[in-house]
Amino acid sequence: QVQLVQSGAEVKKPGASVKVSCKASGYTFTSYYIHWVRQAPGQGHEWVGWIHPNSGRTNYGKKFQGRVTMTRDMSISTAYMELSGLTSDDTAVYYCARENDASGYYGYWGQGTLVSVSS
Amino acid sequence: DIQLTQSPSSLSASVGDRVTITCRASEDISKSLLWFQQRPGKAPRSLIYAASTLLTGVPAKFSGSGSRTDFTLTITSLQPEDFATYYCQQYYTFPYTFGQGTKLEIK
């Protein structure tokens, strides 16, 4: 069965960077886009961007351009999201999600990774 | 960016009830709408895509309808495991955007 398993919670200082991983299993990793979405405490969801694991092509939300980098390691079926210049506003649960087909909807989600930014 | 407005923001219902949640888009998104369920501390679970198509394994108690700007999610015969927060999301255009959620609580 399809699974997306994310790395554990992180605590970071303002100005630092964080790298969250999303390990895929149960399907051909290179065939489906992986998106990253975040949800700050008590707030709504926010789309961060996507990566296509086969080509490495990325598309980032305007708010995150210049601060986010999405990569992948095909040898271990893992996608990564790195966010730099962290502020308290980046405190959120970060989810990876896999598209199901070319229409773009999410069929599967990771369990989420809490990133806390505090001095 | 396309705004999605869900109503109500919270809803109290009893086991066995039927409830309806609405999602309104600020512009035409055709049928590119996903509904998903989120329980505290759990991974989100996608329920319905293309406004009305159930994902594999989702029980038929969930149904969706609508197109363009107005959408609904209906849940029948509520069970304890259905009490959660429900969100709509548009995937018509980037940036993907989300409704603010409807928290379904047990009365």
Coordinates of C-alpha atoms in Angstrom, one line a residue:
Chain A
Q1 CA 0.0 0.0 0.0
V2 CA 1.1 3.5 -0.6
Q3 CA 2.8 5.2 2.4
L4 CA 4.5 8.5 2.9
V5 CA 6.5 8.5 6.1
Q6 CA 7.9 11.8 7.3
S7 CA 10.8 12.6 9.6
G8 CA 10.4 13.6 13.2
A9 CA 9.6 16.8 14.9
E10 CA 12.3 19.6 14.8
V11 CA 13.0 22.5 17.0
K12 CA 15.0 25.3 15.4
K13 CA 16.2 28.8 16.3
P14 CA 15.2 31.8 14.3
G15 CA 17.4 32.2 11.2
A16 CA 18.2 28.5 11.0
S17 CA 17.2 26.1 8.3
V18 CA 15.2 22.8 8.6
K19 CA 15.1 19.9 6.2
V20 CA 12.1 17.5 6.4
S21 CA 12.0 14.2 4.6
C22 CA 9.2 12.2 3.1
K23 CA 9.9 8.5 2.4
A24 CA 7.6 7.0 -0.2
S25 CA 6.8 3.3 -0.5
G26 CA 4.2 1.1 -2.2
Y27 CA 4.4 2.7 -5.6
T28 CA 6.9 3.9 -8.2
F29 CA 8.4 7.0 -6.6
T30 CA 9.4 8.7 -9.8
S31 CA 5.9 8.6 -11.3
Y32 CA 4.0 11.1 -9.2
Y33 CA 4.4 14.7 -8.1
I34 CA 5.0 15.2 -4.4
H35 CA 3.7 18.4 -2.8
W36 CA 4.4 20.1 0.5
V37 CA 1.7 21.8 2.5
R38 CA 1.9 23.4 5.9
Q39 CA -0.6 24.2 8.7
A40 CA 0.4 26.6 11.4
P41 CA -1.2 26.2 14.8
G42 CA -4.8 27.2 14.7
Q43 CA -4.4 28.4 11.1
G44 CA -5.4 27.1 7.7
H45 CA -3.4 25.0 5.3
E46 CA -0.8 26.7 3.0
W47 CA 0.6 25.2 -0.2
V48 CA 4.4 25.4 -0.2
G49 CA 5.3 23.8 -3.5
W50 CA 5.9 20.6 -5.5
I51 CA 8.7 18.5 -6.9
H52 CA 8.5 15.9 -9.7
P53 CA 10.7 13.1 -8.4
N54 CA 11.7 11.9 -11.9
S55 CA 13.0 15.2 -13.3
G56 CA 13.6 17.1 -10.1
R57 CA 11.6 19.9 -11.5
T58 CA 10.1 22.2 -8.8
N59 CA 7.4 24.8 -8.4
Y60 CA 7.3 26.9 -5.3
G61 CA 4.7 29.2 -3.9
K62 CA 5.6 32.9 -4.3
K63 CA 5.7 33.3 -0.5
F64 CA 8.4 30.7 -0.2
Q65 CA 10.5 31.4 -3.2
G66 CA 14.1 32.2 -2.2
R67 CA 13.7 30.3 1.1
V68 CA 12.5 26.8 0.1
T69 CA 14.4 24.1 -1.7
M70 CA 12.8 20.8 -2.7
T71 CA 15.0 17.9 -3.6
R72 CA 14.7 14.1 -3.9
D73 CA 16.9 11.0 -3.7
M74 CA 15.5 8.5 -6.1
S75 CA 17.8 5.7 -4.7
I76 CA 15.8 5.8 -1.5
S77 CA 12.5 7.1 -2.7
T78 CA 12.6 10.1 -0.5
A79 CA 11.6 13.7 -1.1
Y80 CA 13.0 16.6 1.0
M81 CA 11.8 20.1 1.8
E82 CA 14.4 22.5 3.2
L83 CA 13.3 25.9 4.5
S84 CA 15.8 28.5 5.4
G85 CA 15.7 31.8 7.3
L86 CA 13.2 30.4 9.8
T87 CA 11.0 32.8 11.8
S88 CA 8.3 32.0 14.4
D89 CA 5.8 32.3 11.6
D90 CA 7.2 29.1 10.1
T91 CA 6.2 27.1 13.1
A92 CA 3.8 24.7 11.6
V93 CA 3.1 21.0 10.8
Y94 CA 4.5 20.3 7.4
Y95 CA 2.9 17.6 5.3
C96 CA 4.0 15.9 2.1
A97 CA 1.2 14.7 -0.2
R98 CA 1.2 12.7 -3.4
E99 CA -0.8 13.5 -6.4
N100 CA -3.0 10.7 -7.7
D101 CA -3.0 11.5 -11.3
A102 CA -2.5 14.2 -13.8
S103 CA -5.4 16.3 -12.6
G104 CA -3.4 17.2 -9.5
Y105 CA -5.5 16.1 -6.5
Y106 CA -3.8 14.5 -3.4
G107 CA -4.5 10.8 -3.0
Y108 CA -2.1 10.3 -0.1
W109 CA -0.6 12.3 2.7
G110 CA 2.3 11.9 5.1
Q111 CA 1.7 12.0 8.8
G112 CA 3.1 15.5 9.2
T113 CA 6.2 16.9 10.8
L114 CA 6.0 19.6 13.4
V115 CA 8.6 22.3 13.0
S116 CA 8.9 24.6 15.9
V117 CA 10.9 27.9 15.7
S118 CA 11.7 29.5 19.0
S119 CA 14.6 31.4 20.5
Chain B
D1 CA -5.2 33.5 -5.3
I2 CA -8.5 31.6 -5.2
Q3 CA -10.3 31.9 -1.9
L4 CA -12.4 29.0 -0.5
T5 CA -15.0 29.8 2.1
Q6 CA -16.4 26.9 4.0
S7 CA -19.6 27.0 6.1
P8 CA -20.3 26.4 8.8
S9 CA -17.0 26.7 10.6
S10 CA -18.3 24.2 13.2
L11 CA -21.2 21.9 13.4
S12 CA -22.8 19.8 16.2
A13 CA -24.5 16.6 15.3
S14 CA -25.5 13.3 16.8
V15 CA -24.5 9.7 15.8
G16 CA -26.8 8.7 13.0
D17 CA -27.4 12.2 11.7
R18 CA -26.8 13.5 8.2
V19 CA -24.8 16.7 7.7
T20 CA -23.9 19.0 4.9
I21 CA -20.9 21.3 4.6
T22 CA -20.5 23.9 1.8
C23 CA -17.5 25.3 0.1
R24 CA -17.6 28.4 -2.1
A25 CA -14.8 29.4 -4.4
S26 CA -14.0 33.0 -5.2
E27 CA -13.9 32.1 -8.9
D28 CA -14.7 29.3 -11.3
I29 CA -12.7 26.2 -10.5
S30 CA -14.7 23.8 -12.7
K31 CA -14.8 20.6 -10.7
S32 CA -11.3 20.7 -9.4
L33 CA -12.2 20.3 -5.7
L34 CA -10.9 17.9 -3.1
W35 CA -12.5 17.2 0.3
F36 CA -10.4 15.7 3.0
Q37 CA -10.8 14.8 6.6
Q38 CA -8.4 15.6 9.4
R39 CA -8.3 14.1 12.9
P40 CA -6.0 15.6 15.6
G41 CA -2.5 14.2 15.3
K42 CA -3.4 12.1 12.2
A43 CA -2.5 12.3 8.6
P44 CA -5.1 14.0 6.5
R45 CA -7.3 11.6 4.6
S46 CA -8.6 12.5 1.1
L47 CA -12.2 11.6 0.6
I48 CA -13.6 13.0 -2.6
Y49 CA -11.9 14.5 -5.7
A50 CA -13.3 16.1 -8.8
A51 CA -16.0 17.5 -6.5
S52 CA -18.0 14.2 -6.5
T53 CA -15.8 11.2 -7.0
L54 CA -15.0 9.0 -4.0
L55 CA -11.4 7.9 -3.6
T56 CA -10.9 4.1 -3.4
G57 CA -11.9 2.8 0.0
V58 CA -14.0 5.8 1.1
P59 CA -17.4 4.6 2.2
A60 CA -20.5 5.7 0.2
K61 CA -21.8 7.6 3.3
F62 CA -19.6 10.4 2.0
S63 CA -20.9 12.3 -1.1
G64 CA -20.0 15.5 -2.9
S65 CA -21.6 17.7 -5.4
G66 CA -21.2 21.0 -7.2
S67 CA -19.2 22.7 -9.8
R68 CA -17.7 26.1 -10.7
T69 CA -18.0 28.0 -7.4
D70 CA -20.4 26.1 -5.2
F71 CA -19.7 22.7 -3.6
T72 CA -21.2 20.5 -0.9
L73 CA -20.0 17.6 1.1
T74 CA -22.7 15.4 2.7
I75 CA -22.1 12.7 5.3
T76 CA -24.9 10.4 6.2
S77 CA -25.4 8.1 9.2
L78 CA -22.7 9.7 11.3
Q79 CA -20.5 7.4 13.3
P80 CA -18.1 8.3 16.1
E81 CA -15.1 8.1 13.8
D82 CA -16.6 10.7 11.5
F83 CA -16.3 13.5 14.0
A84 CA -13.3 15.4 12.7
T85 CA -12.5 18.5 10.8
Y86 CA -13.3 18.6 7.1
Y87 CA -11.6 20.8 4.5
C88 CA -12.0 21.6 0.9
Q89 CA -9.1 22.3 -1.4
Q90 CA -9.0 23.6 -5.0
Y91 CA -6.4 22.1 -7.4
Y92 CA -7.6 24.1 -10.4
T93 CA -4.7 26.5 -10.4
F94 CA -1.6 27.3 -8.4
P95 CA -1.2 28.2 -5.7
Y96 CA -3.5 25.4 -4.5
T97 CA -5.7 26.9 -1.7
F98 CA -7.8 25.5 1.1
G99 CA -10.9 26.2 3.0
Q100 CA -10.6 27.1 6.6
G101 CA -12.2 23.9 7.8
T102 CA -15.5 22.7 9.3
K103 CA -15.2 21.1 12.7
L104 CA -17.8 18.4 13.1
E105 CA -18.5 17.7 16.8
I106 CA -20.6 15.2 18.7
K107 CA -23.8 16.8 20.2

